[in-house]
């Protein structure tokens, strides 16, 4: 498993799934922030309390500018990051809870650079 310092993603390949570069890849360290998933507002409001309840350290980044344009947070996407040492626990928890939710399952796979099967 390699970590891209530019995109904060993990990969098993020789290239980052985000930037498609290999020069930013290295072995991950315990405190590296890793992209967990990017989801719509409604899913973010479900995921964040679950991470907090399980005491999984995380950060949430707002993507887009609809709030500045008067669109409000409902139109925003949110990226969640966890430290590398908490990443697998977060993936397992969300995969279990959202096993029937195609959107969350796809978001987790896309963040890891995996294709939908």
CSV table of C-alpha atoms in Angstrom, one decimal, residues 1-112:
chain,number,residue,atom,x,y,z
A,1,UNK,CA,0.0,0.0,0.0
A,2,UNK,CA,1.3,3.4,-1.0
A,3,UNK,CA,0.2,6.9,0.0
A,4,UNK,CA,0.1,10.0,-2.3
A,5,UNK,CA,1.3,13.1,-0.5
A,6,UNK,CA,-0.5,15.3,-3.0
A,7,UNK,CA,-3.9,13.7,-3.0
A,8,UNK,CA,-4.0,12.1,0.4
A,9,UNK,CA,-5.1,8.8,-1.1
A,10,UNK,CA,-4.0,5.2,-0.7
A,11,UNK,CA,-3.2,3.0,-3.6
A,12,UNK,CA,-2.0,-0.5,-4.3
A,13,UNK,CA,-0.8,0.5,-7.8
A,14,UNK,CA,2.2,2.3,-9.0
A,15,UNK,CA,0.2,5.5,-9.7
A,16,UNK,CA,-2.1,7.6,-7.6
A,17,UNK,CA,-5.8,7.2,-8.5
A,18,UNK,CA,-6.3,10.9,-8.1
A,19,UNK,CA,-3.4,12.6,-9.8
A,20,UNK,CA,-2.2,9.6,-11.7
A,21,UNK,CA,1.4,10.4,-10.7
A,22,UNK,CA,4.0,8.2,-9.1
A,23,UNK,CA,6.4,10.8,-7.8
A,24,UNK,CA,4.3,11.7,-4.8
A,25,UNK,CA,3.9,8.1,-3.6
A,26,UNK,CA,5.6,6.8,-0.5
A,27,UNK,CA,4.9,4.4,2.4
A,28,UNK,CA,2.0,5.7,4.6
A,29,UNK,CA,2.7,6.9,8.1
A,30,UNK,CA,0.3,6.5,11.0
A,31,UNK,CA,-0.8,10.2,11.1
A,32,UNK,CA,-1.1,10.8,7.3
A,33,UNK,CA,-4.6,12.1,6.5
A,34,UNK,CA,-6.3,9.7,4.1
A,35,UNK,CA,-9.3,10.5,1.9
A,36,UNK,CA,-12.1,8.3,3.2
A,37,UNK,CA,-14.9,9.4,0.9
A,38,UNK,CA,-16.5,12.4,-0.8
A,39,UNK,CA,-20.3,12.5,-0.5
A,40,UNK,CA,-23.3,14.8,-0.8
A,41,UNK,CA,-24.5,16.9,2.2
A,42,UNK,CA,-27.3,14.5,3.2
A,43,UNK,CA,-24.9,11.5,3.5
A,44,UNK,CA,-22.3,13.7,5.2
A,45,UNK,CA,-24.9,14.4,7.9
A,46,UNK,CA,-25.2,10.7,8.5
A,47,UNK,CA,-21.5,9.8,8.3
A,48,UNK,CA,-20.0,12.4,10.6
A,49,UNK,CA,-22.0,11.4,13.7
A,50,UNK,CA,-21.1,7.8,13.1
A,51,UNK,CA,-17.4,8.7,13.0
A,52,UNK,CA,-17.8,10.8,16.2
A,53,UNK,CA,-19.7,8.0,18.0
A,54,UNK,CA,-17.0,5.5,17.2
A,55,UNK,CA,-14.4,8.1,18.2
A,56,UNK,CA,-12.7,7.8,14.8
A,57,UNK,CA,-10.6,10.9,14.3
A,58,UNK,CA,-11.6,12.7,11.1
A,59,UNK,CA,-11.8,16.0,9.3
A,60,UNK,CA,-14.4,17.2,6.9
A,61,UNK,CA,-13.7,19.5,4.0
A,62,UNK,CA,-16.5,21.4,2.1
A,63,UNK,CA,-16.2,21.2,-1.7
A,64,UNK,CA,-17.9,23.7,-3.9
A,65,UNK,CA,-19.0,27.3,-3.5
A,66,UNK,CA,-22.8,27.0,-3.6
A,67,UNK,CA,-23.1,28.6,-0.1
A,68,UNK,CA,-21.3,31.7,-1.4
A,69,UNK,CA,-23.7,31.8,-4.3
A,70,UNK,CA,-26.8,31.5,-2.1
A,71,UNK,CA,-27.3,27.8,-2.8
A,72,UNK,CA,-26.8,26.6,0.8
A,73,UNK,CA,-25.1,23.5,2.1
A,74,UNK,CA,-27.6,21.1,0.5
A,75,UNK,CA,-25.7,21.5,-2.8
A,76,UNK,CA,-22.3,21.0,-1.3
A,77,UNK,CA,-20.1,17.8,-1.3
A,78,UNK,CA,-18.0,16.9,1.6
A,79,UNK,CA,-14.7,15.0,1.8
A,80,UNK,CA,-13.9,13.1,4.9
A,81,UNK,CA,-10.3,12.3,5.9
A,82,UNK,CA,-9.0,10.0,8.7
A,83,UNK,CA,-5.5,9.3,9.9
A,84,UNK,CA,-4.0,6.3,8.2
A,85,UNK,CA,-4.0,4.3,11.4
A,86,UNK,CA,-7.8,4.8,11.7
A,87,UNK,CA,-8.6,4.4,8.0
A,88,UNK,CA,-9.4,0.7,7.9
A,89,UNK,CA,-11.6,0.9,11.0
A,90,UNK,CA,-13.6,3.7,9.4
A,91,UNK,CA,-13.9,1.9,6.0
A,92,UNK,CA,-15.1,-1.3,7.8
A,93,UNK,CA,-17.6,0.6,9.9
A,94,UNK,CA,-19.1,2.6,6.9
A,95,UNK,CA,-19.1,-0.5,4.7
A,96,UNK,CA,-21.1,-2.4,7.2
A,97,UNK,CA,-23.6,0.3,8.0
A,98,UNK,CA,-24.1,1.4,4.4
A,99,UNK,CA,-23.8,-2.1,2.9
A,100,UNK,CA,-27.0,-1.5,0.9
A,101,UNK,CA,-26.3,2.1,-0.1
A,102,UNK,CA,-24.7,2.2,-3.5
A,103,UNK,CA,-23.7,5.8,-3.3
A,104,UNK,CA,-21.6,5.4,-0.1
A,105,UNK,CA,-20.2,2.1,-1.3
A,106,UNK,CA,-19.1,3.8,-4.6
A,107,UNK,CA,-17.7,6.8,-2.7
A,108,UNK,CA,-15.5,4.6,-0.6
A,109,UNK,CA,-14.3,2.6,-3.6
A,110,UNK,CA,-13.6,5.8,-5.6
A,111,UNK,CA,-11.6,7.3,-2.8
A,112,UNK,CA,-9.4,4.2,-2.8
